Amino acid sequence: MSILKFKTILPKLPSGFLKNTLLPTKRVPLKILCKYSSGSNLQIQENEHYDRPKLLNVHLPNTSEPLKLHPIWLRDHCRCPECYNDVTCQRNNDILKLSDQIAISTYSQSDGLLHICWSDGHKSSYSIPWLVSNTYDGKYKALQEETDRLTTWDGTTVNLLGLEPISHQRLMSDDKILREIYRRVFQYGFVKIEQVPPTKLDTSAVIERICRMSHTVFGKFWETGTNFDHKDTGYLNGYLEAHTDNTYFTEAQGLLVFHCTHFNGTGCESFLVDGFHVAKQLKQLDPSAYDYLSNVNMESEYIEPGEHFSSWGPIFRHHPVSHKLEQIRFNMLDRSPLSSIPQEEVGTHYRYLKTMATLVKKKENEYRFRLSPGTVMIIDNWRLLHGRESYQGERVLRGCYYSRSDFMSKARHYGIIS
Ligand SMILES: [Fe+2]
Ligand SMILES: [Zn+2]
């Protein structure tokens, strides 16, 4: 029987690194040296070329610090037609054919390009700005800057942002406004489009103009107030506390679109809460609660005849590289039975959850408004929580979801994110 023996060597950690092991931290590479016993087909050996490589120093303008690049990374990222298909934007090379012994024979830098002749005779040229933005430090910096561009708000400061609604006429006639819509959603978490004729046809035209609708268990284009098609409290007229949707999907839908096309009654004030603002408040008020809710998974579920969705995750999800807050999953109504922690930890769990719920329900954090016929709202479901007061009378709310992948793809296309 073959046995793989692993010896893990932790690199020297920055001081204070282990003060709080729950905190998301900057990546610290693990070096794993593997030994193998005879009889195994998989022979993993220490490879000096991988583990202790001679990094190539690329001189960068305006800084004395060179860009250090591993030869294997460079060879794997060759963008010549043999290695990379410019039409499909996919790699052509087979990672198993990437030689462990590949070495740089000669290299030179000129006019913003790095030229390399490899030991096997292959030649590569790279744009130096491309190298900077596609390696760890450059990507890390870009992701940090993207997050720094977000403007968080509360119920008072949201009114000082000067966000004039976008008119229906401009949306339908000016292609340039699309980028502005994506920028606002990314920066503030929502955008309003006004003077939209309150018909099904006009609502769906506005929706399709911005991004493709997502098809979920609720259909593509849903309608509440006229039916009880789905067994969800959103289809009833009671009070709805602030929440995010789809905590029970493996990937919650990224954006929500609402258009109240008819209202003849009383009550029904809507409100939004900036979850990223609440996260900041919680981090300040009780850092251990923030750490706990960033690390402990909770299960959520949605059940209707013929369906049973379930997904696990923490309330705060962070980006895997930047470690910045990326998503809030907060829906107290869709929680499954709490089975992710032993009973001994239940007390702590409820204490932290209640601290968070108290901040979410703070009146000062709520942006209140009335969704009236003619106003289409696009809301970031990974950042904002939405809710509404109970109502009496008739109300028709139409809308859809955009998937996170679809919306972010367009945001990347418009240059809003990298
Ligand atoms: Fe909802
Ligand atoms: Zn190549």
mmCIF file of C-alpha atoms in Angstrom, residues 17-285:
data_model
loop_
_atom_site.group_PDB
_atom_site.id
_atom_site.type_symbol
_atom_site.label_atom_id
_atom_site.label_comp_id
_atom_site.label_asym_id
_atom_site.label_seq_id
_atom_site.Cartn_x
_atom_site.Cartn_y
_atom_site.Cartn_z
ATOM 1 C CA PHE A 17 -0.673 36.910 12.489
ATOM 2 C CA LEU A 18 -2.004 34.344 14.916
ATOM 3 C CA LYS A 19 -3.742 36.802 17.227
ATOM 4 C CA ASN A 20 -7.095 35.966 15.735
ATOM 5 C CA THR A 21 -7.174 32.882 13.585
ATOM 6 C CA LEU A 22 -10.771 33.539 12.528
ATOM 7 C CA LEU A 23 -9.951 36.769 10.717
ATOM 8 C CA PRO A 24 -9.619 36.574 6.960
ATOM 9 C CA THR A 25 -5.961 37.343 6.300
ATOM 10 C CA LYS A 26 -3.635 38.101 3.442
ATOM 11 C CA ARG A 27 -2.430 34.964 1.699
ATOM 12 C CA VAL A 28 0.586 33.292 3.279
ATOM 13 C CA PRO A 29 1.945 30.558 1.019
ATOM 14 C CA LEU A 30 2.407 27.093 2.442
ATOM 15 C CA LYS A 31 5.392 25.139 1.241
ATOM 16 C CA ILE A 32 4.685 21.430 1.089
ATOM 17 C CA LEU A 33 7.486 18.940 0.676
ATOM 18 C CA CYS A 34 6.231 15.505 -0.200
ATOM 19 C CA LYS A 35 7.961 12.140 0.041
ATOM 20 C CA TYR A 36 6.546 8.992 -1.441
ATOM 21 C CA SER A 37 6.920 5.336 -0.755
ATOM 22 C CA SER A 38 7.631 2.827 -3.499
ATOM 23 C CA GLY A 39 4.651 1.286 -5.236
ATOM 24 C CA SER A 40 2.808 4.560 -5.760
ATOM 25 C CA ASN A 41 2.137 5.681 -9.324
ATOM 26 C CA LEU A 42 2.095 9.266 -8.127
ATOM 27 C CA GLN A 43 5.642 10.320 -7.435
ATOM 28 C CA ILE A 44 5.726 13.716 -5.830
ATOM 29 C CA GLN A 45 9.231 14.931 -5.235
ATOM 30 C CA GLU A 46 10.779 18.059 -3.961
ATOM 31 C CA ASN A 47 11.537 20.105 -7.032
ATOM 32 C CA GLU A 48 14.055 22.846 -6.611
ATOM 33 C CA HIS A 49 12.867 24.475 -9.792
ATOM 34 C CA TYR A 50 9.383 24.946 -8.326
ATOM 35 C CA ASP A 51 10.257 25.600 -4.694
ATOM 36 C CA ARG A 52 13.485 27.585 -4.839
ATOM 37 C CA PRO A 53 13.450 29.098 -8.297
ATOM 38 C CA LYS A 54 15.654 31.828 -9.624
ATOM 39 C CA LEU A 55 13.072 34.564 -10.165
ATOM 40 C CA LEU A 56 13.463 36.913 -13.093
ATOM 41 C CA ASN A 57 13.651 40.571 -12.069
ATOM 42 C CA VAL A 58 11.762 42.816 -14.476
ATOM 43 C CA HIS A 59 12.586 46.498 -14.165
ATOM 44 C CA LEU A 60 9.509 48.707 -13.809
ATOM 45 C CA PRO A 61 9.355 52.419 -14.596
ATOM 46 C CA ASN A 62 8.869 54.807 -11.638
ATOM 47 C CA THR A 63 9.861 52.276 -9.008
ATOM 48 C CA SER A 64 13.093 50.752 -7.775
ATOM 49 C CA GLU A 65 11.267 47.547 -6.816
ATOM 50 C CA PRO A 66 11.459 45.015 -9.677
ATOM 51 C CA LEU A 67 8.620 42.688 -10.630
ATOM 52 C CA LYS A 68 9.838 39.186 -9.689
ATOM 53 C CA LEU A 69 8.577 36.413 -11.923
ATOM 54 C CA HIS A 70 8.855 32.648 -11.707
ATOM 55 C CA PRO A 71 10.065 31.049 -14.993
ATOM 56 C CA ILE A 72 7.306 28.426 -14.866
ATOM 57 C CA TRP A 73 4.658 31.158 -14.517
ATOM 58 C CA LEU A 74 6.171 33.040 -17.443
ATOM 59 C CA ARG A 75 6.346 29.986 -19.661
ATOM 60 C CA ASP A 76 2.758 29.028 -18.792
ATOM 61 C CA HIS A 77 1.586 32.566 -19.569
ATOM 62 C CA CYS A 78 3.179 32.896 -22.971
ATOM 63 C CA ARG A 79 0.631 34.574 -25.239
ATOM 64 C CA CYS A 80 2.098 33.533 -28.604
ATOM 65 C CA PRO A 81 -0.339 31.905 -31.079
ATOM 66 C CA GLU A 82 1.101 28.479 -30.305
ATOM 67 C CA CYS A 83 0.395 28.851 -26.550
ATOM 68 C CA TYR A 84 -2.735 31.018 -26.562
ATOM 69 C CA ASN A 85 -5.742 31.284 -28.820
ATOM 70 C CA ASP A 86 -6.562 34.974 -29.249
ATOM 71 C CA VAL A 87 -9.901 34.170 -30.876
ATOM 72 C CA THR A 88 -11.311 32.009 -28.088
ATOM 73 C CA CYS A 89 -9.250 33.743 -25.358
ATOM 74 C CA GLN A 90 -8.214 30.345 -24.046
ATOM 75 C CA ARG A 91 -4.886 28.674 -23.474
ATOM 76 C CA ASN A 92 -3.617 26.119 -25.956
ATOM 77 C CA ASN A 93 -0.944 24.589 -23.805
ATOM 78 C CA ASP A 94 -1.130 21.352 -21.847
ATOM 79 C CA ILE A 95 0.070 21.841 -18.284
ATOM 80 C CA LEU A 96 1.576 18.341 -18.242
ATOM 81 C CA LYS A 97 3.802 19.306 -21.173
ATOM 82 C CA LEU A 98 5.169 22.263 -19.228
ATOM 83 C CA SER A 99 8.694 21.072 -18.552
ATOM 84 C CA ASP A 100 9.935 21.098 -14.963
ATOM 85 C CA GLN A 101 13.366 21.903 -16.351
ATOM 86 C CA ILE A 102 12.343 24.882 -18.486
ATOM 87 C CA ALA A 103 14.810 27.738 -18.098
ATOM 88 C CA ILE A 104 15.345 31.191 -19.503
ATOM 89 C CA SER A 105 18.299 31.285 -21.941
ATOM 90 C CA THR A 106 18.257 35.018 -22.674
ATOM 91 C CA TYR A 107 15.912 37.907 -22.004
ATOM 92 C CA SER A 108 15.650 41.601 -22.778
ATOM 93 C CA GLN A 109 13.347 44.543 -22.107
ATOM 94 C CA SER A 110 12.418 47.242 -24.600
ATOM 95 C CA ASP A 111 9.478 49.578 -25.261
ATOM 96 C CA GLY A 112 7.327 48.154 -22.478
ATOM 97 C CA LEU A 113 7.895 44.569 -23.593
ATOM 98 C CA LEU A 114 9.753 41.652 -22.055
ATOM 99 C CA HIS A 115 11.304 39.233 -24.568
ATOM 100 C CA ILE A 116 12.413 35.752 -23.533
ATOM 101 C CA CYS A 117 14.267 32.971 -25.369
ATOM 102 C CA TRP A 118 13.663 29.676 -23.593
ATOM 103 C CA SER A 119 16.037 26.746 -23.163
ATOM 104 C CA ASP A 120 13.859 24.689 -25.552
ATOM 105 C CA GLY A 121 14.124 27.369 -28.265
ATOM 106 C CA HIS A 122 10.584 28.778 -27.768
ATOM 107 C CA LYS A 123 10.297 32.575 -27.842
ATOM 108 C CA SER A 124 7.863 34.688 -25.802
ATOM 109 C CA SER A 125 7.059 38.383 -25.594
ATOM 110 C CA TYR A 126 4.999 39.983 -22.832
ATOM 111 C CA SER A 127 3.552 43.444 -22.304
ATOM 112 C CA ILE A 128 5.036 44.620 -19.000
ATOM 113 C CA PRO A 129 1.830 46.435 -17.845
ATOM 114 C CA TRP A 130 -0.021 43.168 -18.536
ATOM 115 C CA LEU A 131 2.481 41.296 -16.364
ATOM 116 C CA VAL A 132 1.999 43.807 -13.547
ATOM 117 C CA SER A 133 -1.791 43.596 -13.564
ATOM 118 C CA ASN A 134 -1.911 39.816 -13.913
ATOM 119 C CA THR A 135 0.382 38.803 -11.084
ATOM 120 C CA TYR A 136 -0.427 38.639 -7.395
ATOM 121 C CA ASP A 137 0.591 42.100 -6.168
ATOM 122 C CA GLY A 138 -1.052 43.903 -9.095
ATOM 123 C CA LYS A 139 -4.278 41.937 -8.853
ATOM 124 C CA TYR A 140 -4.383 42.295 -5.058
ATOM 125 C CA LYS A 141 -3.953 46.063 -5.342
ATOM 126 C CA ALA A 142 -6.639 46.359 -8.048
ATOM 127 C CA LEU A 143 -9.123 44.368 -5.939
ATOM 128 C CA GLN A 144 -8.392 46.497 -2.876
ATOM 129 C CA GLU A 145 -8.909 49.686 -4.885
ATOM 130 C CA GLU A 146 -12.193 48.385 -6.283
ATOM 131 C CA THR A 147 -13.520 47.811 -2.784
ATOM 132 C CA ASP A 148 -12.265 51.228 -1.656
ATOM 133 C CA ARG A 149 -14.434 52.801 -4.358
ATOM 134 C CA LEU A 150 -17.638 51.552 -2.695
ATOM 135 C CA THR A 151 -19.633 54.235 -0.881
ATOM 136 C CA THR A 152 -21.516 52.844 2.085
ATOM 137 C CA TRP A 153 -24.475 54.747 3.528
ATOM 138 C CA ASP A 154 -27.152 54.878 6.200
ATOM 139 C CA GLY A 155 -30.698 56.259 6.176
ATOM 140 C CA THR A 156 -29.445 59.867 6.372
ATOM 141 C CA THR A 157 -26.293 59.833 4.249
ATOM 142 C CA VAL A 158 -28.039 58.035 1.376
ATOM 143 C CA ASN A 159 -29.979 61.246 0.750
ATOM 144 C CA LEU A 160 -26.759 63.246 0.464
ATOM 145 C CA LEU A 161 -25.334 61.114 -2.360
ATOM 146 C CA GLY A 162 -27.108 63.216 -4.996
ATOM 147 C CA LEU A 163 -28.297 60.212 -6.960
ATOM 148 C CA GLU A 164 -30.724 61.620 -9.501
ATOM 149 C CA PRO A 165 -32.900 58.845 -10.945
ATOM 150 C CA ILE A 166 -32.225 57.924 -14.565
ATOM 151 C CA SER A 167 -35.098 58.566 -16.942
ATOM 152 C CA HIS A 168 -36.720 55.789 -18.933
ATOM 153 C CA GLN A 169 -36.281 57.793 -22.121
ATOM 154 C CA ARG A 170 -32.521 58.161 -21.569
ATOM 155 C CA LEU A 171 -32.083 54.506 -20.668
ATOM 156 C CA MET A 172 -33.788 53.359 -23.853
ATOM 157 C CA SER A 173 -32.014 55.810 -26.177
ATOM 158 C CA ASP A 174 -28.489 56.366 -24.838
ATOM 159 C CA ASP A 175 -26.031 53.469 -24.745
ATOM 160 C CA LYS A 176 -23.621 55.469 -22.578
ATOM 161 C CA ILE A 177 -26.051 55.415 -19.665
ATOM 162 C CA LEU A 178 -25.624 51.657 -19.289
ATOM 163 C CA ARG A 179 -22.117 52.064 -17.929
ATOM 164 C CA GLU A 180 -23.443 54.658 -15.447
ATOM 165 C CA ILE A 181 -26.098 52.204 -14.228
ATOM 166 C CA TYR A 182 -23.446 49.552 -13.565
ATOM 167 C CA ARG A 183 -21.198 52.097 -11.858
ATOM 168 C CA ARG A 184 -23.969 53.226 -9.518
ATOM 169 C CA VAL A 185 -25.032 49.706 -8.635
ATOM 170 C CA PHE A 186 -21.428 48.783 -7.916
ATOM 171 C CA GLN A 187 -20.668 51.930 -5.913
ATOM 172 C CA TYR A 188 -23.933 52.479 -4.005
ATOM 173 C CA GLY A 189 -25.751 49.142 -4.315
ATOM 174 C CA PHE A 190 -28.821 50.437 -6.163
ATOM 175 C CA VAL A 191 -30.115 52.568 -9.001
ATOM 176 C CA LYS A 192 -33.566 53.992 -9.792
ATOM 177 C CA ILE A 193 -35.067 54.392 -13.245
ATOM 178 C CA GLU A 194 -38.112 56.650 -13.419
ATOM 179 C CA GLN A 195 -41.000 57.379 -15.783
ATOM 180 C CA VAL A 196 -41.236 53.748 -16.867
ATOM 181 C CA PRO A 197 -44.759 53.027 -18.168
ATOM 182 C CA PRO A 198 -46.222 50.584 -15.594
ATOM 183 C CA THR A 199 -46.891 47.769 -18.008
ATOM 184 C CA LYS A 200 -45.465 44.288 -18.189
ATOM 185 C CA LEU A 201 -44.009 44.962 -21.630
ATOM 186 C CA ASP A 202 -42.218 48.190 -20.648
ATOM 187 C CA THR A 203 -40.909 46.716 -17.405
ATOM 188 C CA SER A 204 -39.412 43.738 -19.194
ATOM 189 C CA ALA A 205 -37.952 45.983 -21.934
ATOM 190 C CA VAL A 206 -36.156 48.032 -19.252
ATOM 191 C CA ILE A 207 -34.911 44.867 -17.562
ATOM 192 C CA GLU A 208 -33.612 43.305 -20.786
ATOM 193 C CA ARG A 209 -31.943 46.565 -21.804
ATOM 194 C CA ILE A 210 -29.638 46.352 -18.777
ATOM 195 C CA CYS A 211 -28.823 42.651 -18.456
ATOM 196 C CA ARG A 212 -30.278 39.243 -19.260
ATOM 197 C CA MET A 213 -32.914 37.928 -16.883
ATOM 198 C CA SER A 214 -32.088 34.934 -14.815
ATOM 199 C CA HIS A 215 -34.362 31.901 -14.831
ATOM 200 C CA THR A 216 -34.938 30.596 -11.304
ATOM 201 C CA VAL A 217 -37.605 28.539 -9.559
ATOM 202 C CA PHE A 218 -39.664 31.778 -9.521
ATOM 203 C CA GLY A 219 -39.519 31.955 -13.316
ATOM 204 C CA LYS A 220 -37.785 34.663 -15.321
ATOM 205 C CA PHE A 221 -40.174 37.548 -14.874
ATOM 206 C CA TRP A 222 -42.225 37.226 -11.727
ATOM 207 C CA GLU A 223 -45.290 38.974 -10.438
ATOM 208 C CA THR A 224 -46.587 39.172 -6.853
ATOM 209 C CA GLY A 225 -49.876 40.546 -5.573
ATOM 210 C CA THR A 226 -52.031 38.789 -8.121
ATOM 211 C CA ASN A 227 -51.295 35.203 -7.140
ATOM 212 C CA PHE A 228 -49.616 32.940 -4.604
ATOM 213 C CA ASP A 229 -47.633 31.010 -7.191
ATOM 214 C CA HIS A 230 -44.757 30.338 -4.816
ATOM 215 C CA LYS A 231 -44.857 29.509 -1.125
ATOM 216 C CA ASP A 232 -42.901 32.580 -0.038
ATOM 217 C CA THR A 233 -43.809 35.398 2.371
ATOM 218 C CA GLY A 234 -42.834 37.874 -0.354
ATOM 219 C CA TYR A 235 -46.086 36.886 -2.075
ATOM 220 C CA LEU A 236 -48.164 37.867 1.008
ATOM 221 C CA ASN A 237 -49.032 41.334 2.336
ATOM 222 C CA GLY A 238 -47.476 41.156 5.826
ATOM 223 C CA TYR A 239 -44.431 42.989 7.178
ATOM 224 C CA LEU A 240 -41.186 41.773 5.599
ATOM 225 C CA GLU A 241 -38.072 42.377 7.674
ATOM 226 C CA ALA A 242 -34.871 43.412 5.907
ATOM 227 C CA HIS A 243 -33.220 40.441 4.250
ATOM 228 C CA THR A 244 -31.257 39.297 1.250
ATOM 229 C CA ASP A 245 -32.857 36.836 -1.159
ATOM 230 C CA ASN A 246 -31.780 33.339 -2.133
ATOM 231 C CA THR A 247 -29.615 32.376 0.851
ATOM 232 C CA TYR A 248 -30.771 28.838 -0.045
ATOM 233 C CA PHE A 249 -29.149 28.923 -3.526
ATOM 234 C CA THR A 250 -25.542 27.800 -3.927
ATOM 235 C CA GLU A 251 -25.050 31.187 -5.558
ATOM 236 C CA ALA A 252 -27.604 33.788 -4.496
ATOM 237 C CA GLN A 253 -28.866 35.828 -7.420
ATOM 238 C CA GLY A 254 -26.749 38.935 -7.681
ATOM 239 C CA LEU A 255 -29.297 41.634 -8.410
ATOM 240 C CA LEU A 256 -32.980 42.176 -7.823
ATOM 241 C CA VAL A 257 -35.208 44.274 -10.061
ATOM 242 C CA PHE A 258 -38.524 45.627 -8.731
ATOM 243 C CA HIS A 259 -41.273 47.565 -10.423
ATOM 244 C CA CYS A 260 -44.466 48.204 -8.506
ATOM 245 C CA THR A 261 -46.868 48.623 -11.409
ATOM 246 C CA HIS A 262 -50.068 49.057 -9.420
ATOM 247 C CA PHE A 263 -50.894 50.092 -5.863
ATOM 248 C CA ASN A 264 -54.303 50.941 -4.494
ATOM 249 C CA GLY A 265 -54.184 50.748 -0.713
ATOM 250 C CA THR A 266 -52.385 51.798 2.452
ATOM 251 C CA GLY A 267 -49.028 50.974 4.057
ATOM 252 C CA CYS A 268 -46.291 49.198 2.121
ATOM 253 C CA GLU A 269 -43.410 51.579 2.713
ATOM 254 C CA SER A 270 -40.225 49.953 1.370
ATOM 255 C CA PHE A 271 -36.802 50.111 2.949
ATOM 256 C CA LEU A 272 -33.229 49.193 2.091
ATOM 257 C CA VAL A 273 -30.335 48.644 4.482
ATOM 258 C CA ASP A 274 -26.715 48.809 3.326
ATOM 259 C CA GLY A 275 -25.371 45.498 4.611
ATOM 260 C CA PHE A 276 -21.767 46.613 4.080
ATOM 261 C CA HIS A 277 -22.436 49.590 6.360
ATOM 262 C CA VAL A 278 -23.949 47.283 8.983
ATOM 263 C CA ALA A 279 -20.892 45.031 8.654
ATOM 264 C CA LYS A 280 -18.645 48.004 9.453
ATOM 265 C CA GLN A 281 -20.797 48.843 12.476
ATOM 266 C CA LEU A 282 -20.678 45.272 13.742
ATOM 267 C CA LYS A 283 -16.916 45.038 13.250
ATOM 268 C CA GLN A 284 -16.524 48.154 15.378
ATOM 269 C CA LEU A 285 -19.106 47.237 18.014
#
